[in-house]
Amino acid sequence: MTVSDFGVDPTTASCPEQYVALLRRLRDQSGLAYRTIARRAQRNGDVLPASTLATMLGRSTLPRRDLVVALLRACDVPDDRAAAWLTTWARLSAARTVGRGAAPEQRPPGAGHRSVTPPSPPDPMASVTAAPRGSPMLRLVPGTGGPRDVPGRLGQVRVAGAGGPDPEREHIAPPALAWPAPDHSPADGSRLPVPFQLPPAPPFLVGREAENARLIAAAARDGAICVVEGAGGVGKSALALHVAHQIAARYDGGCLYADLHGTSTGITPAEPADVLARFLRALGAPGAPASSEEASALLRTWAADRRVLVVLDNAASAAQVRPLLVSGPGCATLVTSRWGLADLDATVRIRIDPLRDDAALALFERLGGAQRVVAEPDAAAQVVRHCGGLPLALRIIGARAAARPDAPLRGLAERMDDEERRLDVLEVGDLSVRASLHLGYQAFGDSPREERRWAARLFRLAALPDWADATAYGCAALADLPVPVAERALETLVDAHLLEPAGDGGYRFHDIVRLYARERAHEIDAVADREAALSRLTGWLFATTATAARLLYPQEKLPFAALSDPAGRPGQPLADTADAWAWFEREHTNLLTIARQQVAAGQTLASVRDLAVVVVRFIDYSGYVSEQQQFGELAVEAAQRLGDRSGTALALNIVAVALLRQGRLDEAIPLLERNLAVQRDLGDRAREAACLNNLGNALRDKGDLDAALRHLRAALAIRRELGDQNKEGSVLDNLALVHQRRGEFRQAVAHHEAGLATAAEGADPLWQAQALVNFAETLQLAGGHEAAIARAAESLEICQRYRHQRGIGLAQRVLGDAYASLGRTAEARRRWREALVRLDGLDREANVKLRAALGDDGRDVGHDPTLSP
């Protein structure tokens, strides 16, 4: 594509400011970075350093002709188009020279004023009939916007045929701005300044289309206050400046900009009074009042009758921003901040999150070279993944890649794989992710306020555990703080975008932020303090697990002793079984990751060994088979390091059951047979019965129904011998399923009823729900469809009470089968669809059956968050 295709027409410029704005558009649409243009200019024999180019495009004065020529040549502008640019340059240069010596009434319209050509075509409502060919004239075009068209205020002035190569072309000249007080105009009669203080826009913006459109729309409202918030390095300023340059043409009163230094190295936040004074000087005010209140009022007064855009970058607080707001019709303020600024009344708040993977990869392609991404797609994806969607990190890593175009990306990816080196890699020149994050942390670590220093300490310590989501209770244990204090500290960190809310009262680190926080913890907190913090968290987590398990399984003899907190602190209070189930749903992943961290450190091995036994029933019910296997493997490692043969065998049983759930029978059965031999050798009759029960289920699934009956009957005999009624009910239910597979429905029904009756008193409600759905399946296969619906509905009610997704899905599947058998096809399909949503990723075998039942309709069924629990 050549520049002539871009639609950038230099002949439309009627003043130097417009000309520079068009040069900026030319550079933007070329897609070339400043340094690339500088290198091209050097190859062409021109002198145009990147710093000079940035200064030239950031000013409102007419650039030197040789710099314009260098830019046009570097952007490959064809000769005929370059001639139009230089002709316009000559016209503007001559007008400037004439204007300096002319009387005010002879000055060319618009001289000394800024007007930016809009990026889109003019509003058709503002069009004017063209003048006859060859007859230059001035026309007044009424302003749009109702109340803004007041007496004494000029609309836009269109200059037809004013010195361009096309006599019919219309040019926009800015109006003469009427200040509130005529005596404030310059004494020599020259026009008042129209400031354009915006720094250059980013060369391109990727992955922010929705935020860009939303911000443009919000800024169009009179007196709009638009807050762009997000973490350090996420691209707040880039978005705000990108939008500001797009909408600058709306603001004929000028564009003001200030970096408020809310988080700047070695610079205290800007004082509003100082910023007000700068703004008023830029607008041409003769002076600023002594008090901030008066200066703020004067800014609003001078902006009230003109369109002014104010960009306040890097704000520290709402109090810093309020005096700098403009509220007149057609005015707007864009504010960026790492803080939420919840106490600032805003028209719109736009939170900028890290880029999605596809947008992050696209940005890396633009920065590091698309051909390299194509050549090494896996390495490129790995590099981008480690940047975590942070544009700052991507800019840095893109600059590193561009600086060494012949180096393979694989080496860069390998260096970023090392967590201890990753922050070092994410530094180039004056760009540093570590430095950006440190600016946000300083507001806490260096604060004179005690609660902020608590938040800084919590920020460091919360990065030490390998947990997915932190909670206020967990952080209180970790930092040895009261829960309300920990909660306030966490919310403050969220407001500073150092933590992210994770839903359900949880908090989460961005991966790169966690690395920085851990680095700070290792630099500031002593080893003993870090170990004590992790010990407190582990003790609290395991103790609460024991509390939850006691509520859910009161009849079970589980190894709770090793899970008690060594310091005697109680776990999180849980009121009932629903609380207990919710606890497991929220914390099961944290339990796994912290248990793994403890085993790696050689800590609390006995607790990890017994934790797996306590947690596994919940994990098994929920269908988290991958976690079930990992818990078992951790327990095996912990027991073996303790030299505990019995514990090792029990842990192997957990692994074997997880393999059964995955259909890996040929791996599970040998493990169970080996475990059975160990338990018999140890003389542990209860665990022998458990092995026989699991082995019977595995043989049933393998199709060896006779062997399955033998093992299950042996297990039943031992459990009756031990007087364990709840476990007896479980074996009876498993025997019923074997009879069902054999087509012996009468015996199957009898065993189901006996199992439910035996375990009825004090039974685990979720086991009862599973037994009911098994019973319903048997009744359905035996032709008792109405009875099957009744039993499945009982199971569904229990599972909904506990929000047990897998249980809900299994009950809905059987209900669907029963309704289908009764000819109620629509109801059946509704039930099957919900079952498929609930069981996604939790029950492979059930999903296969459901997709077969739904046919083509089952292929696109995914997660539906609108389903009721």
Short mmCIF file of N, CA, C and O in Angstrom, two decimals, residues 361-417:
data_model
loop_
_atom_site.label_atom_id
_atom_site.label_comp_id
_atom_site.label_asym_id
_atom_site.label_seq_id
_atom_site.Cartn_x
_atom_site.Cartn_y
_atom_site.Cartn_z
N LEU A 361 -0.07 -12.01 21.02
CA LEU A 361 0.78 -12.55 19.96
C LEU A 361 0.84 -11.58 18.78
O LEU A 361 1.90 -11.38 18.18
N ALA A 362 -0.31 -10.95 18.45
CA ALA A 362 -0.33 -9.98 17.35
C ALA A 362 0.57 -8.78 17.67
O ALA A 362 1.29 -8.28 16.79
N LEU A 363 0.55 -8.32 18.92
CA LEU A 363 1.42 -7.21 19.31
C LEU A 363 2.89 -7.61 19.21
O LEU A 363 3.73 -6.85 18.73
N PHE A 364 3.21 -8.82 19.66
CA PHE A 364 4.60 -9.29 19.58
C PHE A 364 5.04 -9.39 18.12
O PHE A 364 6.20 -9.08 17.79
N GLU A 365 4.14 -9.80 17.23
CA GLU A 365 4.46 -9.86 15.81
C GLU A 365 4.84 -8.47 15.28
O GLU A 365 5.81 -8.32 14.53
N ARG A 366 4.06 -7.46 15.68
CA ARG A 366 4.35 -6.10 15.21
C ARG A 366 5.69 -5.62 15.75
O ARG A 366 6.41 -4.88 15.07
N LEU A 367 6.03 -6.00 16.96
CA LEU A 367 7.23 -5.50 17.61
C LEU A 367 8.48 -6.29 17.26
O LEU A 367 9.55 -5.73 17.05
N GLY A 368 8.34 -7.61 17.22
CA GLY A 368 9.50 -8.46 17.04
C GLY A 368 9.68 -9.01 15.64
O GLY A 368 10.74 -9.58 15.34
N GLY A 369 8.65 -8.88 14.80
CA GLY A 369 8.77 -9.38 13.43
C GLY A 369 7.87 -10.57 13.18
O GLY A 369 8.04 -11.63 13.81
N ALA A 370 6.91 -10.40 12.27
CA ALA A 370 5.95 -11.47 11.98
C ALA A 370 6.64 -12.70 11.41
O ALA A 370 6.25 -13.84 11.70
N GLN A 371 7.69 -12.49 10.59
CA GLN A 371 8.34 -13.64 9.97
C GLN A 371 9.00 -14.54 11.01
O GLN A 371 9.07 -15.77 10.83
N ARG A 372 9.46 -13.97 12.11
CA ARG A 372 10.10 -14.79 13.15
C ARG A 372 9.05 -15.60 13.90
O ARG A 372 9.31 -16.73 14.32
N VAL A 373 7.88 -15.01 14.09
CA VAL A 373 6.79 -15.75 14.75
C VAL A 373 6.35 -16.92 13.88
O VAL A 373 6.10 -18.02 14.38
N VAL A 374 6.29 -16.70 12.58
CA VAL A 374 5.93 -17.78 11.66
C VAL A 374 6.99 -18.87 11.68
O VAL A 374 6.68 -20.07 11.64
N ALA A 375 8.27 -18.47 11.75
CA ALA A 375 9.37 -19.45 11.73
C ALA A 375 9.45 -20.27 13.01
O ALA A 375 9.80 -21.45 12.98
N GLU A 376 9.13 -19.65 14.16
CA GLU A 376 9.21 -20.35 15.45
C GLU A 376 7.92 -20.14 16.24
O GLU A 376 7.92 -19.46 17.27
N PRO A 377 6.80 -20.71 15.80
CA PRO A 377 5.52 -20.43 16.46
C PRO A 377 5.47 -20.90 17.91
O PRO A 377 4.89 -20.22 18.76
N ASP A 378 6.08 -22.04 18.22
CA ASP A 378 6.02 -22.56 19.59
C ASP A 378 6.82 -21.66 20.54
O ASP A 378 6.37 -21.33 21.64
N ALA A 379 8.02 -21.27 20.10
CA ALA A 379 8.85 -20.40 20.94
C ALA A 379 8.18 -19.04 21.12
O ALA A 379 8.18 -18.47 22.22
N ALA A 380 7.59 -18.51 20.04
CA ALA A 380 6.90 -17.22 20.14
C ALA A 380 5.74 -17.30 21.12
O ALA A 380 5.54 -16.40 21.95
N ALA A 381 4.96 -18.37 21.03
CA ALA A 381 3.82 -18.55 21.95
C ALA A 381 4.30 -18.65 23.39
O ALA A 381 3.66 -18.12 24.31
N GLN A 382 5.43 -19.30 23.59
CA GLN A 382 5.98 -19.45 24.94
C GLN A 382 6.43 -18.10 25.49
O GLN A 382 6.16 -17.76 26.66
N VAL A 383 7.09 -17.31 24.66
CA VAL A 383 7.53 -15.98 25.08
C VAL A 383 6.33 -15.11 25.44
O VAL A 383 6.29 -14.46 26.50
N VAL A 384 5.32 -15.12 24.58
CA VAL A 384 4.13 -14.30 24.81
C VAL A 384 3.41 -14.75 26.07
O VAL A 384 2.94 -13.92 26.86
N ARG A 385 3.30 -16.04 26.28
CA ARG A 385 2.62 -16.56 27.48
C ARG A 385 3.31 -16.06 28.75
O ARG A 385 2.65 -15.68 29.72
N HIS A 386 4.63 -16.03 28.75
CA HIS A 386 5.35 -15.58 29.95
C HIS A 386 5.22 -14.07 30.16
O HIS A 386 5.51 -13.59 31.26
N CYS A 387 4.80 -13.33 29.14
CA CYS A 387 4.56 -11.89 29.31
C CYS A 387 3.23 -11.63 29.97
O CYS A 387 2.96 -10.50 30.41
N GLY A 388 2.37 -12.64 30.04
CA GLY A 388 1.11 -12.51 30.76
C GLY A 388 0.18 -11.45 30.21
O GLY A 388 -0.65 -10.91 30.95
N GLY A 389 0.29 -11.13 28.92
CA GLY A 389 -0.61 -10.14 28.33
C GLY A 389 -0.31 -8.70 28.69
O GLY A 389 -1.09 -7.81 28.35
N LEU A 390 0.81 -8.43 29.37
CA LEU A 390 1.17 -7.05 29.72
C LEU A 390 1.84 -6.37 28.53
O LEU A 390 2.92 -6.80 28.10
N PRO A 391 1.23 -5.30 27.98
CA PRO A 391 1.86 -4.63 26.84
C PRO A 391 3.28 -4.15 27.13
O PRO A 391 4.13 -4.18 26.24
N LEU A 392 3.55 -3.68 28.36
CA LEU A 392 4.92 -3.24 28.67
C LEU A 392 5.90 -4.39 28.52
O LEU A 392 6.97 -4.24 27.91
N ALA A 393 5.55 -5.56 29.06
CA ALA A 393 6.42 -6.72 28.92
C ALA A 393 6.59 -7.10 27.46
O ALA A 393 7.70 -7.45 27.01
N LEU A 394 5.52 -7.04 26.70
CA LEU A 394 5.60 -7.38 25.27
C LEU A 394 6.45 -6.37 24.51
O LEU A 394 7.20 -6.74 23.59
N ARG A 395 6.34 -5.08 24.87
CA ARG A 395 7.19 -4.07 24.24
C ARG A 395 8.66 -4.35 24.50
O ARG A 395 9.50 -4.25 23.61
N ILE A 396 8.97 -4.71 25.74
CA ILE A 396 10.36 -4.98 26.10
C ILE A 396 10.88 -6.20 25.37
O ILE A 396 11.96 -6.18 24.77
N ILE A 397 10.10 -7.26 25.40
CA ILE A 397 10.57 -8.51 24.79
C ILE A 397 10.60 -8.37 23.26
O ILE A 397 11.45 -8.94 22.58
N GLY A 398 9.66 -7.54 22.72
CA GLY A 398 9.69 -7.26 21.29
C GLY A 398 10.93 -6.47 20.90
O GLY A 398 11.54 -6.71 19.86
N ALA A 399 11.32 -5.51 21.74
CA ALA A 399 12.53 -4.73 21.49
C ALA A 399 13.76 -5.61 21.55
O ALA A 399 14.70 -5.47 20.74
N ARG A 400 13.78 -6.54 22.51
CA ARG A 400 14.92 -7.48 22.59
C ARG A 400 15.01 -8.32 21.32
O ARG A 400 16.09 -8.54 20.78
N ALA A 401 13.86 -8.81 20.88
CA ALA A 401 13.86 -9.65 19.67
C ALA A 401 14.28 -8.84 18.45
O ALA A 401 15.05 -9.31 17.61
N ALA A 402 13.79 -7.59 18.34
CA ALA A 402 14.12 -6.76 17.19
C ALA A 402 15.61 -6.38 17.18
O ALA A 402 16.20 -6.22 16.12
N ALA A 403 16.20 -6.23 18.36
CA ALA A 403 17.61 -5.84 18.45
C ALA A 403 18.54 -6.96 17.98
O ALA A 403 19.67 -6.69 17.59
N ARG A 404 18.04 -8.20 18.02
CA ARG A 404 18.86 -9.34 17.57
C ARG A 404 18.05 -10.14 16.56
O ARG A 404 17.55 -11.23 16.85
N PRO A 405 17.89 -9.62 15.35
CA PRO A 405 17.01 -10.26 14.37
C PRO A 405 17.47 -11.64 13.94
O PRO A 405 16.65 -12.43 13.44
N ASP A 406 18.76 -11.94 14.11
CA ASP A 406 19.26 -13.25 13.67
C ASP A 406 19.24 -14.30 14.79
O ASP A 406 19.50 -15.47 14.54
N ALA A 407 18.97 -13.88 16.03
CA ALA A 407 18.97 -14.82 17.15
C ALA A 407 17.65 -15.57 17.19
O ALA A 407 16.58 -14.96 17.02
N PRO A 408 17.67 -16.87 17.41
CA PRO A 408 16.41 -17.63 17.46
C PRO A 408 15.59 -17.25 18.69
O PRO A 408 16.14 -16.92 19.75
N LEU A 409 14.28 -17.27 18.53
CA LEU A 409 13.39 -16.96 19.65
C LEU A 409 13.46 -18.03 20.73
O LEU A 409 13.09 -17.78 21.87
N ARG A 410 13.91 -19.20 20.37
CA ARG A 410 13.97 -20.30 21.33
C ARG A 410 14.83 -19.93 22.54
O ARG A 410 14.48 -20.23 23.68
N GLY A 411 15.96 -19.25 22.28
CA GLY A 411 16.83 -18.86 23.39
C GLY A 411 16.14 -17.88 24.32
O GLY A 411 16.26 -17.97 25.55
N LEU A 412 15.40 -16.95 23.74
CA LEU A 412 14.65 -15.99 24.55
C LEU A 412 13.58 -16.70 25.38
O LEU A 412 13.38 -16.39 26.57
N ALA A 413 12.91 -17.66 24.76
CA ALA A 413 11.87 -18.41 25.48
C ALA A 413 12.47 -19.20 26.64
O ALA A 413 11.88 -19.28 27.72
N GLU A 414 13.64 -19.78 26.44
CA GLU A 414 14.27 -20.57 27.50
C GLU A 414 14.67 -19.68 28.67
O GLU A 414 14.55 -20.07 29.84
N ARG A 415 15.16 -18.46 28.38
CA ARG A 415 15.53 -17.56 29.48
C ARG A 415 14.29 -17.13 30.26
O ARG A 415 14.33 -16.96 31.47
N MET A 416 13.18 -16.95 29.56
CA MET A 416 11.96 -16.54 30.26
C MET A 416 11.32 -17.69 31.02
O MET A 416 10.51 -17.46 31.93
N ASP A 417 11.66 -18.92 30.67
CA ASP A 417 11.15 -20.07 31.43
C ASP A 417 11.64 -20.07 32.87
O ASP A 417 10.96 -20.58 33.77
#
